[in-house]
Amino acid sequence: MSERNLIYLDYAASTPVDARVTKAMLPYFDQFYGNPSSTHIFGQVAEAAIENAREIIARGLHCQPHEVIFTSCGTESDNLALRGAAWAARQQRGADHILISPVEHHAVSSTAQQLASLFGFELEYLPVDEFGMVSPEVVAMRLCPSTAIVSVIHANNEIGTLNPIAEIGAVCREKSIPFHTDSVQGAAHLPVDVQELNVDLLAIGAHKFYGPKGVGALYIREGTPIFPSQTGGSQEMGLRAGTHNVPYLVGMAEAFRLAQEEHDIRLTHAQVLRDRIIGTVLEEIPDSKLTGHPSQRLPNHASFVFEGVDGNSLLMFLDIEGFACSSGSACKTGNPEPSDVLTELGLSREWGLGSLRVTIGKDTTPAEVDSFLSLLPDIVARARRSRG
Ligand SMILES: *Cc1c(COP(=O)(O)O)cnc(C)c1O
């Protein structure tokens, strides 16, 4: 990239790989390159590395190692959870009802929609409040014996809101309905104890916590009915065929271990900067609103809407000034529409189009945040004028 001073504030989209993670991965590219399924010593070394990675992830999630299934990303983990549990529920007990929140990541919502359109499942959306939060009481009312799977996002990627996963999980557990949560954002910032959370399935992805892109895991509680969605060899207890990506699995485990070890310091660091961003934006920018929950939100996540602003031009103006942020709205040239999530919160088009997401990382400095905050009001005003 160029010499100009670039400031990255899009850690919910992806994070840089931690140098300690890269170092842990390197030997597994060209020194220990065996196939973990091979019998010889090369295979044994690779297998030992992935089983060690599995133990580290299991320790972090508070589960047994055999309850951790390695996948190629957070998206694949969500796909396996939804499709695998839905198929098994239909086969084993004729269940064909899928219950999800309307603020899921597309990895969950598009999978559920495909199960409905191609496989005949009945898809029902849970209502959310103005912060995008699901209530456990409502889940209790919508559950029925034919519910195959329930899925509610742990921490929302777009608006940062945290859901009461433990309470929703308790409701599902009482009715013996499998409960999945997409914790791809959650696991990057919060302690994730699958026992306390009462979940049967939980998805994580390494590149949201300073691991490499293209690797993830799915926690599957022992005894949860599930079929594989990728078939082939017998890797991963027959639930996910394909030769393991050994270096990436080693990297994910090291990144996850560091996320637990440095949890408290990362949390405090992020929260202080997040609250400075939220406070300053709401105070200094007219016609601005916070999206998502004011306190029950990701510690590194600030998201807003600005009335009468086109979010895409705002991002472009920010990019010109060297700030990398994100917007919630799907970028459709010609006919922009607010994102599904923002529409679900009840925001009008005039507000919903002007969205901005600012997410902080462990190495974001107060000076970077100050430099961003000193320019943002002018940039928003510029974006407003440009819309005319
Ligand atoms: C990033 C993300 C995903 C997708 O994970 P990938 O590893 O990029 O496939 C799914 N859900 C949430 C909430 C995310 O933030």
Coordinates of C-alpha atoms and ligand atoms in Angstrom, one line a residue:
M1 CA 0.0 0.0 0.0
S2 CA 1.1 3.6 -0.4
E3 CA 3.1 5.8 1.9
R4 CA 0.2 7.8 3.1
N5 CA -1.0 7.2 6.6
L6 CA -3.7 4.6 6.5
I7 CA -5.9 3.9 9.4
Y8 CA -7.7 0.5 9.6
L9 CA -10.9 0.6 11.5
D10 CA -12.6 -2.5 10.0
Y11 CA -11.6 -5.3 12.4
A12 CA -15.0 -6.9 12.2
A13 CA -14.4 -7.6 8.5
S14 CA -10.9 -9.1 9.2
T15 CA -7.8 -8.7 11.3
P16 CA -4.1 -9.0 10.5
V17 CA -2.5 -12.3 11.3
D18 CA -0.6 -11.9 14.6
A19 CA 3.2 -12.4 14.1
R20 CA 3.2 -15.1 16.8
V21 CA 0.5 -17.0 14.9
T22 CA 2.5 -16.8 11.6
K23 CA 5.6 -18.1 13.4
A24 CA 3.6 -21.1 14.8
M25 CA 2.3 -21.9 11.3
L26 CA 5.5 -21.7 9.3
P27 CA 7.1 -25.1 10.0
Y28 CA 3.9 -26.8 8.9
F29 CA 4.2 -25.6 5.3
D30 CA 7.5 -27.2 4.4
Q31 CA 8.9 -29.1 7.3
F32 CA 6.0 -31.0 8.7
Y33 CA 4.0 -31.4 5.5
G34 CA 2.6 -34.9 5.9
N35 CA -1.0 -35.7 5.4
P36 CA -2.5 -36.2 8.9
S37 CA -4.4 -39.3 7.6
S38 CA -1.1 -41.0 6.5
T39 CA 0.2 -43.8 8.7
H40 CA 3.9 -43.0 8.4
I41 CA 5.9 -40.6 10.6
F42 CA 5.2 -37.6 8.4
G43 CA 1.5 -38.2 8.9
Q44 CA 1.8 -38.8 12.6
V45 CA 3.6 -35.5 13.2
A46 CA 0.8 -33.6 11.2
E47 CA -1.9 -35.5 13.1
A48 CA -0.3 -34.7 16.4
A49 CA -0.3 -31.0 15.4
I50 CA -4.0 -31.0 14.6
E51 CA -5.0 -32.9 17.7
N52 CA -3.0 -30.5 19.8
A53 CA -4.9 -27.6 18.0
R54 CA -8.2 -29.3 18.7
E55 CA -7.3 -29.6 22.4
I56 CA -6.4 -25.9 22.6
I57 CA -9.7 -24.9 20.9
A58 CA -11.7 -27.3 23.2
R59 CA -10.1 -25.8 26.3
G60 CA -11.1 -22.3 25.1
L61 CA -14.7 -23.4 24.4
H62 CA -14.9 -25.6 27.6
C63 CA -15.8 -28.7 25.7
Q64 CA -14.3 -32.1 24.8
P65 CA -11.7 -32.2 21.9
H66 CA -13.9 -34.6 19.9
E67 CA -16.7 -32.0 20.0
V68 CA -14.6 -29.7 17.9
I69 CA -14.9 -30.1 14.1
F70 CA -12.5 -28.2 11.9
T71 CA -13.8 -26.5 8.8
S72 CA -12.6 -24.1 6.1
C73 CA -14.1 -20.9 7.6
G74 CA -16.9 -19.5 9.8
T75 CA -19.3 -19.7 6.8
E76 CA -18.7 -23.4 6.4
S77 CA -19.2 -24.0 10.1
D78 CA -22.6 -22.2 9.9
N79 CA -23.5 -24.2 6.8
L80 CA -22.6 -27.5 8.4
A81 CA -24.6 -26.6 11.6
L82 CA -27.8 -25.6 9.8
R83 CA -27.8 -28.1 7.0
G84 CA -26.4 -31.0 9.0
A85 CA -28.8 -30.6 11.9
A86 CA -31.8 -29.8 9.7
W87 CA -31.3 -33.0 7.6
A88 CA -30.7 -35.1 10.7
A89 CA -33.8 -33.7 12.4
R90 CA -36.0 -34.5 9.4
Q91 CA -34.6 -38.0 8.9
Q92 CA -34.8 -39.0 12.6
R93 CA -37.9 -37.3 13.8
G94 CA -39.7 -35.8 10.8
A95 CA -39.0 -32.2 11.9
D96 CA -39.1 -29.6 9.2
H97 CA -39.4 -26.2 11.0
I98 CA -36.4 -23.9 11.1
L99 CA -36.4 -20.9 13.5
I100 CA -33.7 -18.1 13.0
S101 CA -33.4 -14.5 13.9
P102 CA -33.8 -11.9 11.1
V103 CA -30.4 -10.5 11.9
E104 CA -28.3 -13.5 11.1
H105 CA -25.1 -13.3 9.0
H106 CA -25.8 -14.5 5.4
A107 CA -23.8 -17.7 6.2
V108 CA -26.8 -18.7 8.3
S109 CA -29.8 -16.9 6.6
S110 CA -28.9 -17.9 3.1
T111 CA -28.4 -21.5 4.2
A112 CA -31.8 -21.5 6.0
Q113 CA -33.4 -20.0 2.9
Q114 CA -31.9 -22.7 0.7
L115 CA -33.2 -25.4 3.1
A116 CA -36.6 -23.8 2.6
S117 CA -36.6 -23.3 -1.1
L118 CA -34.8 -26.5 -2.2
F119 CA -35.5 -28.9 0.6
G120 CA -39.0 -28.0 1.7
F121 CA -38.3 -26.8 5.2
E122 CA -40.6 -24.2 6.7
L123 CA -38.5 -21.2 7.7
E124 CA -39.7 -18.8 10.4
Y125 CA -38.1 -15.6 11.6
L126 CA -38.0 -14.5 15.2
P127 CA -38.9 -10.9 15.9
V128 CA -36.2 -8.6 17.3
D129 CA -36.4 -5.4 19.3
E130 CA -35.1 -2.0 18.2
F131 CA -31.6 -3.1 19.1
G132 CA -31.7 -6.3 17.1
M133 CA -32.0 -8.5 20.2
V134 CA -34.0 -11.7 20.4
S135 CA -36.0 -12.4 23.5
P136 CA -35.9 -15.9 25.1
E137 CA -39.6 -15.7 25.9
V138 CA -40.4 -15.3 22.2
V139 CA -38.3 -18.3 21.3
A140 CA -40.2 -20.3 23.9
M141 CA -43.5 -19.3 22.2
R142 CA -42.3 -20.2 18.7
L143 CA -40.7 -23.5 19.4
C144 CA -42.7 -26.6 18.5
P145 CA -42.1 -30.3 18.4
S146 CA -41.4 -30.1 14.7
T147 CA -38.6 -27.5 15.1
A148 CA -35.5 -29.0 13.5
I149 CA -33.0 -26.3 14.6
V150 CA -32.9 -22.8 16.1
S151 CA -30.2 -20.4 15.2
V152 CA -29.5 -17.0 16.8
I153 CA -26.4 -15.0 16.3
H154 CA -24.2 -14.5 19.4
A155 CA -22.8 -11.0 18.5
N156 CA -24.0 -9.2 15.5
N157 CA -21.4 -8.3 13.0
E158 CA -23.2 -5.3 11.6
I159 CA -24.7 -3.6 14.7
G160 CA -22.6 -5.2 17.5
T161 CA -25.6 -6.3 19.6
L162 CA -25.1 -9.3 21.9
N163 CA -28.0 -11.8 22.3
P164 CA -29.0 -13.6 25.5
I165 CA -27.6 -16.9 24.2
A166 CA -27.5 -18.7 27.5
E167 CA -31.2 -18.0 28.2
I168 CA -32.3 -18.9 24.6
G169 CA -30.2 -22.0 24.9
A170 CA -32.0 -23.0 28.2
V171 CA -35.4 -22.6 26.5
C172 CA -34.3 -24.9 23.6
R173 CA -32.7 -27.4 25.9
E174 CA -35.9 -27.8 27.9
K175 CA -37.7 -28.8 24.6
S176 CA -34.7 -30.9 23.4
I177 CA -34.4 -28.8 20.2
P178 CA -30.8 -28.3 18.8
F179 CA -29.6 -24.7 19.2
H180 CA -26.9 -23.2 17.1
T181 CA -25.2 -19.8 17.5
D182 CA -22.9 -18.0 15.1
S183 CA -20.2 -16.8 17.4
V184 CA -17.7 -15.8 14.7
Q185 CA -17.7 -12.2 16.1
G186 CA -18.5 -13.3 19.7
A187 CA -15.6 -15.7 20.1
A188 CA -13.2 -13.1 18.9
H189 CA -14.0 -10.8 21.8
L190 CA -16.0 -12.6 24.6
P191 CA -15.3 -15.6 26.8
V192 CA -17.1 -18.4 25.0
D193 CA -18.1 -21.3 27.4
V194 CA -20.4 -23.6 25.5
Q195 CA -21.6 -25.1 28.9
E196 CA -22.7 -21.7 30.2
L197 CA -24.1 -20.7 26.8
N198 CA -26.3 -23.8 26.7
V199 CA -25.6 -24.3 23.0
D200 CA -25.4 -27.5 20.9
L201 CA -23.6 -25.9 18.0
L202 CA -21.3 -22.9 17.8
A203 CA -19.3 -21.5 14.9
I204 CA -16.0 -19.7 15.0
G205 CA -13.7 -18.3 12.3
A206 CA -10.0 -17.6 12.8
H207 CA -9.6 -14.4 10.8
K208 CA -11.7 -12.4 13.2
F209 CA -9.2 -13.0 16.0
Y210 CA -5.9 -12.5 14.3
G211 CA -5.7 -15.9 12.8
P212 CA -5.5 -16.7 9.0
K213 CA -8.5 -16.4 6.7
G214 CA -10.0 -19.6 5.4
V215 CA -10.1 -21.7 8.6
G216 CA -12.8 -22.2 11.2
A217 CA -14.4 -24.7 13.6
L218 CA -17.8 -25.9 14.7
Y219 CA -18.5 -27.0 18.2
I220 CA -21.0 -29.9 18.1
R221 CA -22.2 -31.1 21.5
E222 CA -21.9 -34.8 21.9
G223 CA -25.1 -36.6 20.9
T224 CA -26.4 -33.7 18.7
P225 CA -28.0 -35.3 15.6
I226 CA -26.1 -34.1 12.6
F227 CA -25.2 -35.3 9.1
P228 CA -22.1 -34.2 7.1
S229 CA -22.7 -31.7 4.3
Q230 CA -19.3 -32.3 2.7
T231 CA -18.8 -36.0 2.0
G232 CA -15.7 -37.9 1.1
G233 CA -13.0 -39.3 3.4
S234 CA -13.5 -40.0 7.1
Q235 CA -11.8 -36.9 8.5
E236 CA -13.3 -35.1 11.4
M237 CA -15.4 -38.0 12.7
G238 CA -16.9 -38.4 9.3
L239 CA -18.5 -34.9 9.6
R240 CA -16.2 -32.9 7.3
A241 CA -14.3 -34.7 4.6
G242 CA -11.1 -33.3 3.1
T243 CA -7.4 -33.2 3.9
H244 CA -6.8 -31.0 6.9
N245 CA -5.2 -27.6 6.3
V246 CA -2.5 -28.3 9.0
P247 CA -0.7 -24.9 9.1
Y248 CA -4.0 -23.0 9.3
L249 CA -5.4 -25.2 12.0
V250 CA -2.2 -24.7 14.0
G251 CA -2.5 -21.0 13.4
M252 CA -6.2 -20.8 14.4
A253 CA -5.4 -22.6 17.7
E254 CA -2.5 -20.3 18.5
A255 CA -4.7 -17.2 17.7
F256 CA -7.5 -18.6 19.9
R257 CA -5.2 -19.3 22.7
L258 CA -3.8 -15.7 22.6
A259 CA -7.3 -14.3 22.4
Q260 CA -8.1 -16.1 25.7
E261 CA -4.8 -15.2 27.3
E262 CA -5.0 -11.5 26.4
H263 CA -8.8 -11.2 26.7
D264 CA -8.9 -8.8 29.6
I265 CA -6.3 -6.4 28.2
R266 CA -7.9 -6.4 24.7
L267 CA -11.3 -5.9 26.1
T268 CA -10.4 -2.8 28.2
H269 CA -8.4 -1.3 25.4
A270 CA -11.2 -1.7 22.9
Q271 CA -14.0 -0.5 25.2
V272 CA -12.3 2.7 26.0
L273 CA -11.7 3.6 22.4
R274 CA -15.2 2.4 21.4
D275 CA -16.9 4.6 24.0
R276 CA -14.8 7.6 22.9
I277 CA -16.0 7.0 19.3
I278 CA -19.7 6.6 20.3
G279 CA -19.6 9.6 22.6
T280 CA -17.9 12.0 20.2
V281 CA -20.0 11.0 17.1
L282 CA -23.3 11.3 18.9
E283 CA -22.3 14.6 20.4
E284 CA -20.6 16.3 17.4
I285 CA -22.5 15.0 14.4
P286 CA -26.0 16.3 13.9
D287 CA -28.8 13.8 12.9
S288 CA -26.7 10.7 14.0
K289 CA -27.9 7.6 15.8
L290 CA -26.2 4.6 17.3
T291 CA -27.4 1.3 15.8
G292 CA -27.5 -1.8 18.0
H293 CA -27.6 -2.0 21.8
P294 CA -26.0 0.9 23.8
S295 CA -24.3 -1.4 26.3
Q296 CA -25.0 -5.1 25.4
R297 CA -22.6 -4.8 22.4
L298 CA -19.2 -6.0 21.2
P299 CA -16.5 -4.2 23.0
N300 CA -14.7 -3.1 19.8
H301 CA -17.8 -2.1 17.8
A302 CA -19.4 1.3 17.1
S303 CA -22.1 1.5 14.4
F304 CA -24.2 4.5 13.4
V305 CA -26.6 5.8 10.9
F306 CA -26.6 9.4 9.6
E307 CA -29.8 10.9 8.2
G308 CA -29.6 12.0 4.6
V309 CA -26.2 10.5 3.9
D310 CA -25.3 7.9 1.3
G311 CA -23.3 5.3 3.2
N312 CA -21.3 4.3 0.1
S313 CA -20.1 7.9 -0.6
L314 CA -19.3 8.3 3.1
L315 CA -17.0 5.2 2.9
M316 CA -15.5 6.6 -0.3
F317 CA -14.7 10.0 1.3
L318 CA -13.3 8.2 4.3
D319 CA -11.1 6.0 2.1
I320 CA -9.8 9.1 0.3
E321 CA -8.7 10.5 3.7
G322 CA -7.0 7.1 4.5
F323 CA -9.7 5.6 6.9
A324 CA -10.9 2.1 6.2
C325 CA -14.4 1.6 7.7
S326 CA -17.4 -0.3 6.6
S327 CA -21.1 0.3 6.0
G328 CA -24.0 -2.0 6.7
S329 CA -25.8 -1.4 3.4
A330 CA -25.3 -3.8 0.5
C331 CA -23.6 -1.7 -2.2
K332 CA -25.9 -1.8 -5.1
T333 CA -25.0 0.9 -7.6
G334 CA -28.0 2.8 -9.1
N335 CA -30.5 1.6 -6.6
P336 CA -29.0 1.4 -3.1
E337 CA -31.1 -0.2 -0.4
P338 CA -30.6 -0.2 3.4
S339 CA -29.3 -3.6 4.7
D340 CA -31.8 -6.2 5.9
V341 CA -30.6 -5.8 9.4
L342 CA -31.1 -2.0 9.6
T343 CA -34.5 -2.4 7.9
E344 CA -35.4 -5.0 10.6
L345 CA -34.6 -2.5 13.3
G346 CA -37.3 -0.3 11.9
L347 CA -35.1 2.4 10.4
S348 CA -36.5 4.4 7.5
R349 CA -34.7 4.4 4.2
E350 CA -33.5 8.0 4.8
W351 CA -31.6 6.9 7.9
G352 CA -30.8 3.3 6.9
L353 CA -28.9 4.3 3.8
G354 CA -26.4 6.3 5.8
S355 CA -24.7 3.6 7.9
L356 CA -21.2 3.4 9.2
R357 CA -19.4 0.7 11.1
V358 CA -16.2 1.5 13.0
T359 CA -14.5 -1.5 14.6
I360 CA -11.3 -1.3 16.7
G361 CA -8.4 -3.8 16.9
K362 CA -6.0 -4.7 19.7
D363 CA -3.3 -2.5 18.1
T364 CA -5.5 0.5 17.3
T365 CA -4.0 3.5 19.0
P366 CA -5.8 6.4 20.8
A367 CA -4.0 8.8 18.3
E368 CA -5.6 6.9 15.4
V369 CA -9.0 7.2 16.9
D370 CA -8.5 10.9 17.6
S371 CA -7.3 11.5 14.1
F372 CA -10.5 9.7 12.8
L373 CA -12.8 11.7 15.2
S374 CA -11.2 15.0 14.3
L375 CA -12.1 14.5 10.6
L376 CA -15.3 12.5 10.7
P377 CA -17.8 15.4 11.3
D378 CA -16.4 17.3 8.2
I379 CA -16.5 14.1 6.1
V380 CA -20.1 13.3 7.1
A381 CA -21.0 16.9 6.2
R382 CA -19.3 16.5 2.8
A383 CA -21.2 13.3 2.1
R384 CA -24.4 15.0 3.0
R385 CA -23.7 17.9 0.6
S386 CA -22.7 15.5 -2.2
R387 CA -26.1 13.8 -2.0
G388 CA -27.7 17.2 -2.7
Ligands
LIG1 C1 -17.1 -13.1 9.3 C2 -18.4 -13.7 9.8 C3 -18.8 -14.9 9.3 C4 -18.1 -15.6 8.2 O1 -16.9 -16.1 8.5 P1 -15.8 -16.5 7.4 O2 -14.7 -17.2 8.1 O3 -15.3 -15.1 6.8 O4 -16.4 -17.3 6.4 C5 -20.0 -15.5 9.8 N1 -20.6 -14.9 10.8 C6 -20.2 -13.7 11.3 C7 -21.0 -13.1 12.4 C8 -19.1 -13.1 10.8 O5 -18.7 -11.9 11.4

